[in-house]
Amino acid sequence: MNSFLNQLNETRSNKQGIIDATLNLAAENERDITDIELANVQALKLEIDKLDERIVQVTDLETRKAKAAELQASVASTETRSAAPARVISEEATYHERSTNNFLADAMAAEFGGSYEARERIGRYQREMLETRDVSTSNMAGLVVPQYLVDSFATLRRAGRPVLDISVNSALPAQGMTLNIGRLTTGVTSYVQASENSAPTESNPDDTLLTVNVNTVASMFDLSKQAVLRGTGIENQLLGDAVRSYQTKVDGLAINGSGSSGEHLGILNTSSINATTYTDATPTYAEFFPKLVAAITDISTNFFGSATHIVMHPSFASVILKALDGSNRPQFTSNLGNPFNAPGTFQRPGYDLGGFQILGIPVVLDANVPTNLGAGTNETAVIVGNFDESYIFEDNSGTPLYVRFEQPDGNIAIRTVVFGFSAYTAGKYPKAFSAITGTGMIVANY
């Protein structure tokens, strides 16, 4: 990493040297810099600004790693001061699926019971986290959920985060509760020169700042101390479910969040997305299909790009899968049979509908797509989009990092709070998304 930082500093120094040489040359010739020289200087200055930002980021990472290494060295020195030399090849984590240690019980005992052994295990676990994460103790305001809790319950049944999994995932900045993204809203216009030696027509490009809020999603539940200390599998059942509940909630907000009261602004509520309305009291697949094509072509026409995915609720997928042609043959069939002239195919029915595609565009089923839209609160929506322009900013790939334990006053109980931070936007290029809505989207009417 040091060599990379040195390379960044060297590149910056070279670019600054070119600027200095340009200005010195103009000064020596007692003249102002030319337009070409000015343009070069401005371009170099922008590149230097970007390098400065990167240098700050890398320097901060180096500082964090140095602190972590210092802490590890201090811990290692304490643990080995009176011990015989030993070489550890591999050792299981303090908390894992086969461990006799209970994460939740230890955390409670360390917090409230004064247990030295529990505190020692929790401390060892925190040090294990330092060895695998580029953070220091100051970043760990709460206990990090053991990874086996996430892994063990990844397949338990909640709607999950299908939309977020096809979005661009980036880490949240270390500080701040807003993200600012610049958008060029008025571009440079090219004109034809009316005649020789005439001045070119000037255009005025402009940008608009897109501000995205960092929001908090949390869950809280109380358990009796008897249930924690005497129960079996409590930590797996509840912490694992809390993680899945968190991921499902954030995914739902990315689809239909209001953008107020602490919610993300979801795709369906983002201003200026392409809107296709399907109004029909007796809808059919044959009438829906042209609406889908229109939603796809709106992205090509207005975004000048291609749709990457079609997102719908599983119940609406049944509308498509049961569609028949004039001879009562399924319109959509398994691709294992090499269908001829089918508008779409799939590998197998199910929540993931492996290989499901319509017009060559992958279809993603997400039970977080609302089914209570419209005046009758019984309409759903189909989202078509270029999900390379769907951005989720979060820590730890969507797993809530923080678990805090509190003791409710007057109760023999333990209160667990699980929370995490994230930011979402589809507003960088709203025209990269289309939504099909209306009375023709009532599944029960098909």
Coordinates of C-alpha atoms in Angstrom, one line a residue:
M1 CA 0.0 0.0 0.0
N2 CA 2.9 2.3 0.8
S3 CA 4.2 1.9 -2.8
F4 CA 0.8 2.8 -4.1
L5 CA 0.6 5.9 -1.9
N6 CA 4.1 6.9 -3.1
Q7 CA 3.0 6.4 -6.7
L8 CA 0.0 8.7 -6.1
N9 CA 2.2 11.4 -4.6
E10 CA 4.7 11.1 -7.5
T11 CA 1.9 11.4 -10.1
R12 CA 0.6 14.5 -8.3
S13 CA 4.1 16.0 -8.2
N14 CA 4.6 15.5 -11.9
K15 CA 1.3 17.1 -12.8
Q16 CA 2.0 20.0 -10.5
G17 CA 5.4 20.3 -12.1
I18 CA 3.8 20.7 -15.5
I19 CA 1.6 23.5 -14.2
D20 CA 4.5 25.3 -12.6
A21 CA 6.6 25.0 -15.8
T22 CA 3.8 26.4 -17.9
L23 CA 3.3 29.4 -15.6
N24 CA 7.1 30.0 -15.3
L25 CA 7.5 30.0 -19.1
A26 CA 4.8 32.6 -19.5
A27 CA 6.4 34.7 -16.8
E28 CA 9.8 34.5 -18.4
N29 CA 8.4 35.7 -21.7
E30 CA 6.5 38.4 -19.9
R31 CA 3.1 37.3 -21.4
D32 CA -0.2 35.9 -20.3
I33 CA -0.8 32.2 -20.8
T34 CA -2.5 31.2 -24.0
D35 CA -6.0 29.7 -24.2
I36 CA -4.5 26.2 -24.8
E37 CA -2.2 26.6 -21.9
L38 CA -5.1 27.7 -19.7
A39 CA -7.2 24.7 -20.7
N40 CA -4.2 22.4 -20.0
V41 CA -3.7 24.0 -16.5
Q42 CA -7.4 23.6 -15.7
A43 CA -7.5 20.0 -16.7
L44 CA -4.3 19.2 -14.7
K45 CA -5.8 21.0 -11.7
L46 CA -8.9 18.8 -11.9
E47 CA -6.7 15.7 -12.0
I48 CA -4.7 16.9 -9.0
D49 CA -7.9 17.5 -7.0
K50 CA -9.0 13.9 -7.7
L51 CA -5.5 12.6 -6.7
D52 CA -5.7 14.6 -3.5
E53 CA -9.0 13.0 -2.6
R54 CA -7.5 9.5 -3.3
I55 CA -4.4 10.3 -1.3
V56 CA -6.5 11.3 1.7
Q57 CA -8.5 8.1 1.4
V58 CA -5.4 5.9 1.2
T59 CA -3.6 7.8 4.0
D60 CA -6.6 7.2 6.2
L61 CA -6.7 3.5 5.4
E62 CA -3.0 3.3 6.2
T63 CA -3.5 5.0 9.5
R64 CA -6.3 2.6 10.4
K65 CA -4.2 -0.4 9.5
A66 CA -1.3 0.9 11.5
K67 CA -3.6 1.3 14.6
A68 CA -5.0 -2.2 14.1
A69 CA -1.5 -3.6 13.8
E70 CA -0.3 -1.8 16.9
L71 CA -3.3 -3.2 18.9
Q72 CA -2.7 -6.7 17.6
A73 CA 1.0 -6.5 18.6
S74 CA 0.0 -5.2 22.0
V75 CA -2.4 -8.1 22.5
A76 CA 0.0 -10.7 21.2
S77 CA 2.7 -9.3 23.5
T78 CA 0.4 -9.6 26.6
E79 CA -0.7 -13.1 25.8
T80 CA 2.7 -14.5 25.1
R81 CA 4.7 -12.7 27.8
S82 CA 4.6 -15.7 30.2
A83 CA 3.8 -18.4 27.7
A84 CA 6.1 -20.8 25.9
P85 CA 6.8 -20.1 22.2
A86 CA 4.1 -21.6 20.0
R87 CA 3.1 -21.6 16.4
V88 CA -0.6 -21.5 15.6
I89 CA -1.4 -22.8 12.1
S90 CA -5.2 -22.5 12.3
E91 CA -7.8 -21.8 15.0
E92 CA -11.6 -21.7 14.8
A93 CA -13.3 -18.4 15.6
T94 CA -14.6 -17.9 19.2
Y95 CA -18.2 -18.1 18.0
H96 CA -19.1 -20.5 15.2
E97 CA -21.9 -23.0 14.5
R98 CA -20.2 -25.8 16.4
S99 CA -19.0 -23.7 19.3
T100 CA -20.2 -24.4 22.9
N101 CA -19.9 -20.7 23.5
N102 CA -23.2 -18.7 23.1
F103 CA -22.7 -15.2 21.6
L104 CA -25.9 -13.7 23.0
A105 CA -25.5 -15.2 26.4
D106 CA -21.8 -14.1 26.6
A107 CA -22.7 -10.6 25.5
M108 CA -25.3 -10.3 28.2
A109 CA -23.1 -11.8 30.9
A110 CA -20.2 -9.5 30.0
E111 CA -22.5 -6.4 30.0
F112 CA -24.6 -7.1 33.1
G113 CA -23.3 -10.1 34.9
G114 CA -19.6 -9.1 35.5
S115 CA -18.5 -12.5 34.1
Y116 CA -14.7 -12.5 33.5
E117 CA -14.8 -15.5 31.2
A118 CA -17.6 -14.0 29.1
R119 CA -15.7 -10.7 28.8
E120 CA -12.6 -12.5 27.8
R121 CA -14.4 -14.4 25.1
I122 CA -16.1 -11.2 23.8
G123 CA -12.7 -9.4 23.9
R124 CA -11.1 -12.3 21.9
Y125 CA -13.9 -12.2 19.4
Q126 CA -13.4 -8.4 19.0
R127 CA -9.7 -8.9 18.3
E128 CA -10.6 -11.6 15.7
M129 CA -12.7 -9.0 14.0
L130 CA -9.8 -6.6 14.0
E131 CA -7.6 -9.2 12.2
T132 CA -10.2 -9.5 9.4
R133 CA -11.4 -5.9 9.0
D134 CA -9.6 -2.6 8.2
V135 CA -11.0 -0.9 11.3
S136 CA -9.8 -0.1 14.8
T137 CA -11.6 -0.3 18.1
S138 CA -12.9 3.2 17.8
N139 CA -15.0 2.1 14.8
M140 CA -16.6 -0.8 16.7
A141 CA -19.3 1.1 18.7
G142 CA -21.2 -2.2 19.1
L143 CA -20.6 -5.9 18.8
V144 CA -20.2 -7.2 15.2
V145 CA -22.7 -10.0 14.4
P146 CA -20.8 -13.3 14.0
Q147 CA -20.6 -14.3 10.4
Y148 CA -21.9 -17.8 11.0
L149 CA -25.2 -16.3 12.2
V150 CA -25.6 -14.7 8.8
D151 CA -24.4 -17.8 6.9
S152 CA -26.6 -20.3 8.8
F153 CA -29.8 -18.4 8.1
A154 CA -29.2 -17.1 4.6
T155 CA -31.7 -19.6 3.2
L156 CA -34.5 -19.0 5.7
R157 CA -37.6 -17.6 4.1
R158 CA -38.0 -13.9 3.8
A159 CA -38.3 -11.8 0.7
G160 CA -34.6 -11.0 0.8
R161 CA -32.9 -8.3 -1.3
P162 CA -33.2 -9.3 -5.0
V163 CA -33.3 -5.6 -6.2
L164 CA -30.3 -4.6 -4.1
D165 CA -28.4 -7.6 -5.3
I166 CA -28.6 -6.4 -8.9
S167 CA -27.8 -2.8 -8.0
V168 CA -24.4 -1.2 -7.8
N169 CA -23.1 -1.7 -4.2
S170 CA -20.7 0.8 -2.7
A171 CA -19.4 1.3 0.8
L172 CA -20.7 4.2 2.8
P173 CA -18.3 7.0 3.6
A174 CA -16.9 6.9 7.1
Q175 CA -18.6 10.1 8.1
G176 CA -21.7 12.2 7.3
M177 CA -25.4 11.6 7.0
T178 CA -25.7 12.7 3.3
L179 CA -24.1 11.8 0.0
N180 CA -23.7 14.4 -2.7
I181 CA -23.6 13.3 -6.4
G182 CA -23.1 15.8 -9.2
R183 CA -25.3 15.5 -12.2
L184 CA -24.7 17.3 -15.5
T185 CA -28.3 18.3 -16.4
T186 CA -27.5 20.8 -19.2
G187 CA -24.8 19.6 -21.5
V188 CA -22.6 21.3 -24.1
T189 CA -24.5 22.0 -27.4
S190 CA -22.8 21.7 -30.7
Y191 CA -23.7 24.1 -33.5
V192 CA -23.0 24.4 -37.2
Q193 CA -20.7 27.4 -38.1
A194 CA -22.8 29.6 -40.3
S195 CA -19.9 31.0 -42.3
E196 CA -16.2 31.1 -42.4
N197 CA -14.5 33.2 -39.7
S198 CA -17.7 33.6 -37.7
A199 CA -17.6 33.1 -34.0
P200 CA -18.9 29.7 -32.6
T201 CA -22.2 29.8 -30.7
E202 CA -21.7 29.6 -27.0
S203 CA -23.6 27.0 -24.8
N204 CA -23.9 27.0 -21.1
P205 CA -23.6 23.6 -19.5
D206 CA -24.9 23.3 -15.9
D207 CA -25.0 20.6 -13.2
T208 CA -27.4 19.9 -10.4
L209 CA -26.4 18.4 -7.0
L210 CA -28.2 15.1 -6.1
T211 CA -28.3 14.8 -2.3
V212 CA -28.9 11.3 -0.9
N213 CA -29.7 10.8 2.8
V214 CA -28.0 8.2 4.9
N215 CA -30.9 6.4 6.8
T216 CA -31.1 4.0 9.7
V217 CA -33.0 0.7 9.7
A218 CA -33.3 -1.0 13.1
S219 CA -35.0 -3.7 15.0
M220 CA -35.5 -4.2 18.7
F221 CA -36.8 -7.1 20.8
D222 CA -36.9 -8.1 24.4
L223 CA -36.2 -11.6 25.8
S224 CA -36.3 -12.9 29.4
K225 CA -32.9 -13.7 30.8
Q226 CA -34.2 -17.2 31.4
A227 CA -34.9 -17.7 27.7
V228 CA -31.4 -16.5 26.8
L229 CA -29.5 -18.5 29.5
R230 CA -31.7 -21.6 29.6
G231 CA -33.1 -21.7 26.0
T232 CA -31.6 -23.5 23.0
G233 CA -30.9 -21.8 19.7
I234 CA -32.2 -18.4 20.8
E235 CA -29.3 -16.5 19.4
N236 CA -29.6 -18.2 16.0
Q237 CA -33.3 -17.8 15.8
L238 CA -33.5 -14.1 16.7
L239 CA -30.2 -12.5 15.5
G240 CA -30.3 -14.4 12.3
D241 CA -33.9 -13.4 11.7
A242 CA -33.0 -9.8 12.6
V243 CA -30.4 -9.7 9.9
R244 CA -32.8 -11.1 7.3
S245 CA -35.5 -8.6 8.4
Y246 CA -33.0 -5.8 8.0
Q247 CA -32.1 -6.8 4.5
T248 CA -35.7 -7.2 3.4
K249 CA -36.7 -3.8 4.8
V250 CA -33.9 -2.0 3.0
D251 CA -34.7 -3.8 -0.3
G252 CA -38.4 -2.8 0.0
L253 CA -37.4 0.9 0.6
A254 CA -35.2 0.8 -2.5
I255 CA -38.3 -0.2 -4.5
N256 CA -41.1 1.9 -2.9
G257 CA -39.6 4.1 -0.2
S258 CA -41.3 7.5 0.2
G259 CA -38.1 9.6 0.6
S260 CA -39.4 11.1 3.9
S261 CA -39.7 10.1 7.5
G262 CA -36.3 8.3 7.4
E263 CA -37.1 6.2 4.3
H264 CA -35.0 5.9 1.2
L265 CA -36.5 7.4 -2.0
G266 CA -37.5 4.2 -3.9
I267 CA -37.6 3.7 -7.7
L268 CA -41.4 3.9 -7.9
N269 CA -41.4 7.3 -6.1
T270 CA -38.4 8.8 -7.9
S271 CA -39.3 11.9 -10.0
S272 CA -39.2 11.7 -13.8
I273 CA -38.9 8.0 -14.3
N274 CA -40.7 6.7 -17.4
A275 CA -44.3 5.9 -16.6
T276 CA -46.5 3.4 -18.5
T277 CA -50.1 3.2 -17.4
Y278 CA -52.1 0.1 -18.1
T279 CA -55.8 0.8 -17.5
D280 CA -58.1 -2.2 -18.0
A281 CA -60.9 -3.8 -15.9
T282 CA -60.4 -7.1 -17.7
P283 CA -56.7 -7.3 -18.4
T284 CA -55.0 -10.0 -20.4
Y285 CA -51.4 -11.0 -21.0
A286 CA -51.9 -10.1 -24.7
E287 CA -52.8 -6.5 -23.8
F288 CA -50.0 -6.3 -21.1
F289 CA -47.2 -7.3 -23.4
P290 CA -47.3 -4.1 -25.6
K291 CA -47.1 -2.1 -22.3
L292 CA -44.0 -4.0 -21.4
V293 CA -42.4 -3.4 -24.8
A294 CA -43.2 0.3 -24.4
A295 CA -41.5 0.4 -21.0
I296 CA -38.4 -1.2 -22.4
T297 CA -38.3 1.2 -25.4
D298 CA -38.8 4.2 -23.2
I299 CA -35.4 3.5 -21.6
S300 CA -33.8 3.2 -25.0
T301 CA -35.5 6.4 -26.2
N302 CA -34.9 8.6 -23.2
F303 CA -31.8 7.1 -21.5
F304 CA -30.1 6.1 -24.7
G305 CA -29.2 2.8 -23.0
S306 CA -30.6 -0.7 -22.5
A307 CA -32.7 -2.3 -19.8
T308 CA -30.7 -4.8 -17.8
H309 CA -33.6 -6.4 -15.7
I310 CA -37.3 -6.6 -15.3
V311 CA -38.5 -6.7 -11.7
M312 CA -42.0 -8.0 -10.7
H313 CA -43.8 -9.6 -7.7
P314 CA -44.0 -13.4 -7.8
S315 CA -47.8 -13.2 -8.1
F316 CA -47.6 -11.2 -11.3
A317 CA -45.1 -13.7 -12.7
S318 CA -47.9 -16.3 -12.5
V319 CA -49.9 -14.0 -14.9
I320 CA -47.1 -14.4 -17.4
L321 CA -46.4 -18.1 -16.9
K322 CA -50.0 -19.1 -17.4
A323 CA -50.4 -17.1 -20.6
L324 CA -51.6 -19.3 -23.6
D325 CA -51.5 -18.7 -27.3
G326 CA -54.5 -19.2 -29.7
S327 CA -54.0 -23.0 -29.6
N328 CA -53.9 -23.1 -25.7
R329 CA -50.2 -23.7 -25.6
P330 CA -48.1 -21.9 -23.0
Q331 CA -46.4 -18.7 -24.3
F332 CA -43.5 -19.2 -21.8
T333 CA -41.9 -22.6 -21.5
S334 CA -38.8 -24.2 -20.0
N335 CA -35.7 -23.5 -22.1
L336 CA -34.8 -27.2 -21.6
G337 CA -37.2 -28.0 -24.4
N338 CA -35.6 -25.6 -26.9
P339 CA -38.9 -23.8 -27.5
F340 CA -39.4 -22.2 -30.9
N341 CA -40.5 -18.5 -31.2
A342 CA -41.3 -18.1 -27.5
P343 CA -41.3 -14.5 -26.2
G344 CA -39.5 -15.7 -23.0
T345 CA -38.2 -18.8 -21.3
F346 CA -37.2 -20.1 -17.8
Q347 CA -35.4 -23.0 -16.4
R348 CA -37.7 -23.9 -13.5
P349 CA -40.6 -22.3 -11.7
G350 CA -39.9 -20.9 -8.2
Y351 CA -39.0 -17.7 -6.3
D352 CA -35.8 -17.3 -8.2
L353 CA -37.2 -18.6 -11.5
G354 CA -33.8 -19.5 -12.7
G355 CA -33.0 -18.2 -16.2
F356 CA -36.4 -16.4 -16.6
Q357 CA -36.2 -13.9 -19.4
I358 CA -38.6 -11.9 -21.6
L359 CA -37.3 -10.6 -24.9
G360 CA -33.8 -11.6 -23.7
I361 CA -34.0 -9.4 -20.6
P362 CA -33.5 -11.2 -17.2
V363 CA -36.6 -11.2 -15.0
V364 CA -36.1 -10.8 -11.2
L365 CA -38.9 -11.8 -8.8
D366 CA -39.0 -9.7 -5.6
A367 CA -41.8 -10.1 -3.1
N368 CA -41.0 -6.6 -1.8
V369 CA -42.6 -5.1 -4.9
P370 CA -45.9 -3.6 -3.6
T371 CA -49.2 -5.2 -4.3
N372 CA -51.3 -2.6 -2.6
L373 CA -51.0 0.3 -5.0
G374 CA -53.9 2.3 -6.6
A375 CA -57.2 3.5 -5.3
G376 CA -58.3 0.0 -4.5
T377 CA -55.0 -0.8 -2.8
N378 CA -54.8 -4.0 -4.9
E379 CA -52.5 -3.1 -7.8
T380 CA -48.9 -4.1 -8.3
A381 CA -46.2 -2.7 -10.6
V382 CA -43.6 -4.0 -12.9
I383 CA -40.2 -2.2 -13.0
V384 CA -38.0 -2.2 -16.0
G385 CA -34.6 -0.6 -15.6
N386 CA -30.9 -0.4 -16.2
F387 CA -29.9 -1.4 -12.7
D388 CA -26.3 -0.3 -13.3
E389 CA -27.9 3.1 -12.4
S390 CA -29.4 1.8 -9.1
Y391 CA -27.0 2.6 -6.3
I392 CA -27.0 1.2 -2.8
F393 CA -24.4 2.5 -0.3
E394 CA -24.0 0.3 2.8
D395 CA -21.5 -1.2 5.2
N396 CA -20.5 -4.8 5.3
S397 CA -22.5 -5.7 2.1
G398 CA -25.8 -5.2 3.8
T399 CA -25.3 -6.9 7.1
P400 CA -26.2 -4.7 10.1
L401 CA -22.9 -4.1 11.9
Y402 CA -24.2 -3.1 15.3
V403 CA -25.7 -5.0 18.1
R404 CA -26.3 -3.3 21.4
F405 CA -27.7 -4.9 24.6
E406 CA -29.8 -3.0 27.1
Q407 CA -31.5 -4.0 30.3
P408 CA -35.1 -2.6 30.5
D409 CA -35.8 -1.0 33.8
G410 CA -37.5 -3.2 36.3
N411 CA -37.6 -6.3 34.1
I412 CA -35.6 -9.5 34.3
A413 CA -35.0 -9.3 30.6
I414 CA -32.5 -8.3 27.9
R415 CA -33.3 -5.9 25.1
T416 CA -31.4 -6.4 21.8
V417 CA -31.2 -3.6 19.2
V418 CA -29.9 -4.4 15.7
F419 CA -29.3 -1.5 13.4
G420 CA -27.4 -0.4 10.3
F421 CA -26.9 2.6 8.0
S422 CA -27.5 2.8 4.2
A423 CA -28.2 5.2 1.4
Y424 CA -30.0 4.5 -1.9
T425 CA -30.8 6.4 -5.1
A426 CA -32.1 5.7 -8.6
G427 CA -32.2 9.5 -9.2
K428 CA -28.8 9.8 -11.0
Y429 CA -30.5 8.9 -14.2
P430 CA -34.3 8.6 -13.6
K431 CA -35.0 7.8 -17.3
A432 CA -33.0 4.6 -16.9
F433 CA -36.2 3.2 -15.2
S434 CA -39.8 2.5 -16.3
A435 CA -42.7 1.6 -14.1
I436 CA -45.9 -0.1 -15.4
T437 CA -48.9 0.7 -13.1
G438 CA -52.6 1.0 -13.3
T439 CA -55.8 -1.0 -12.9
G440 CA -54.5 -3.5 -15.5
M441 CA -52.0 -4.6 -12.8
I442 CA -54.5 -6.2 -10.5
V443 CA -53.4 -9.9 -10.5
A444 CA -56.9 -11.1 -9.4
N445 CA -58.4 -9.8 -12.6
Y446 CA -56.4 -12.0 -14.9

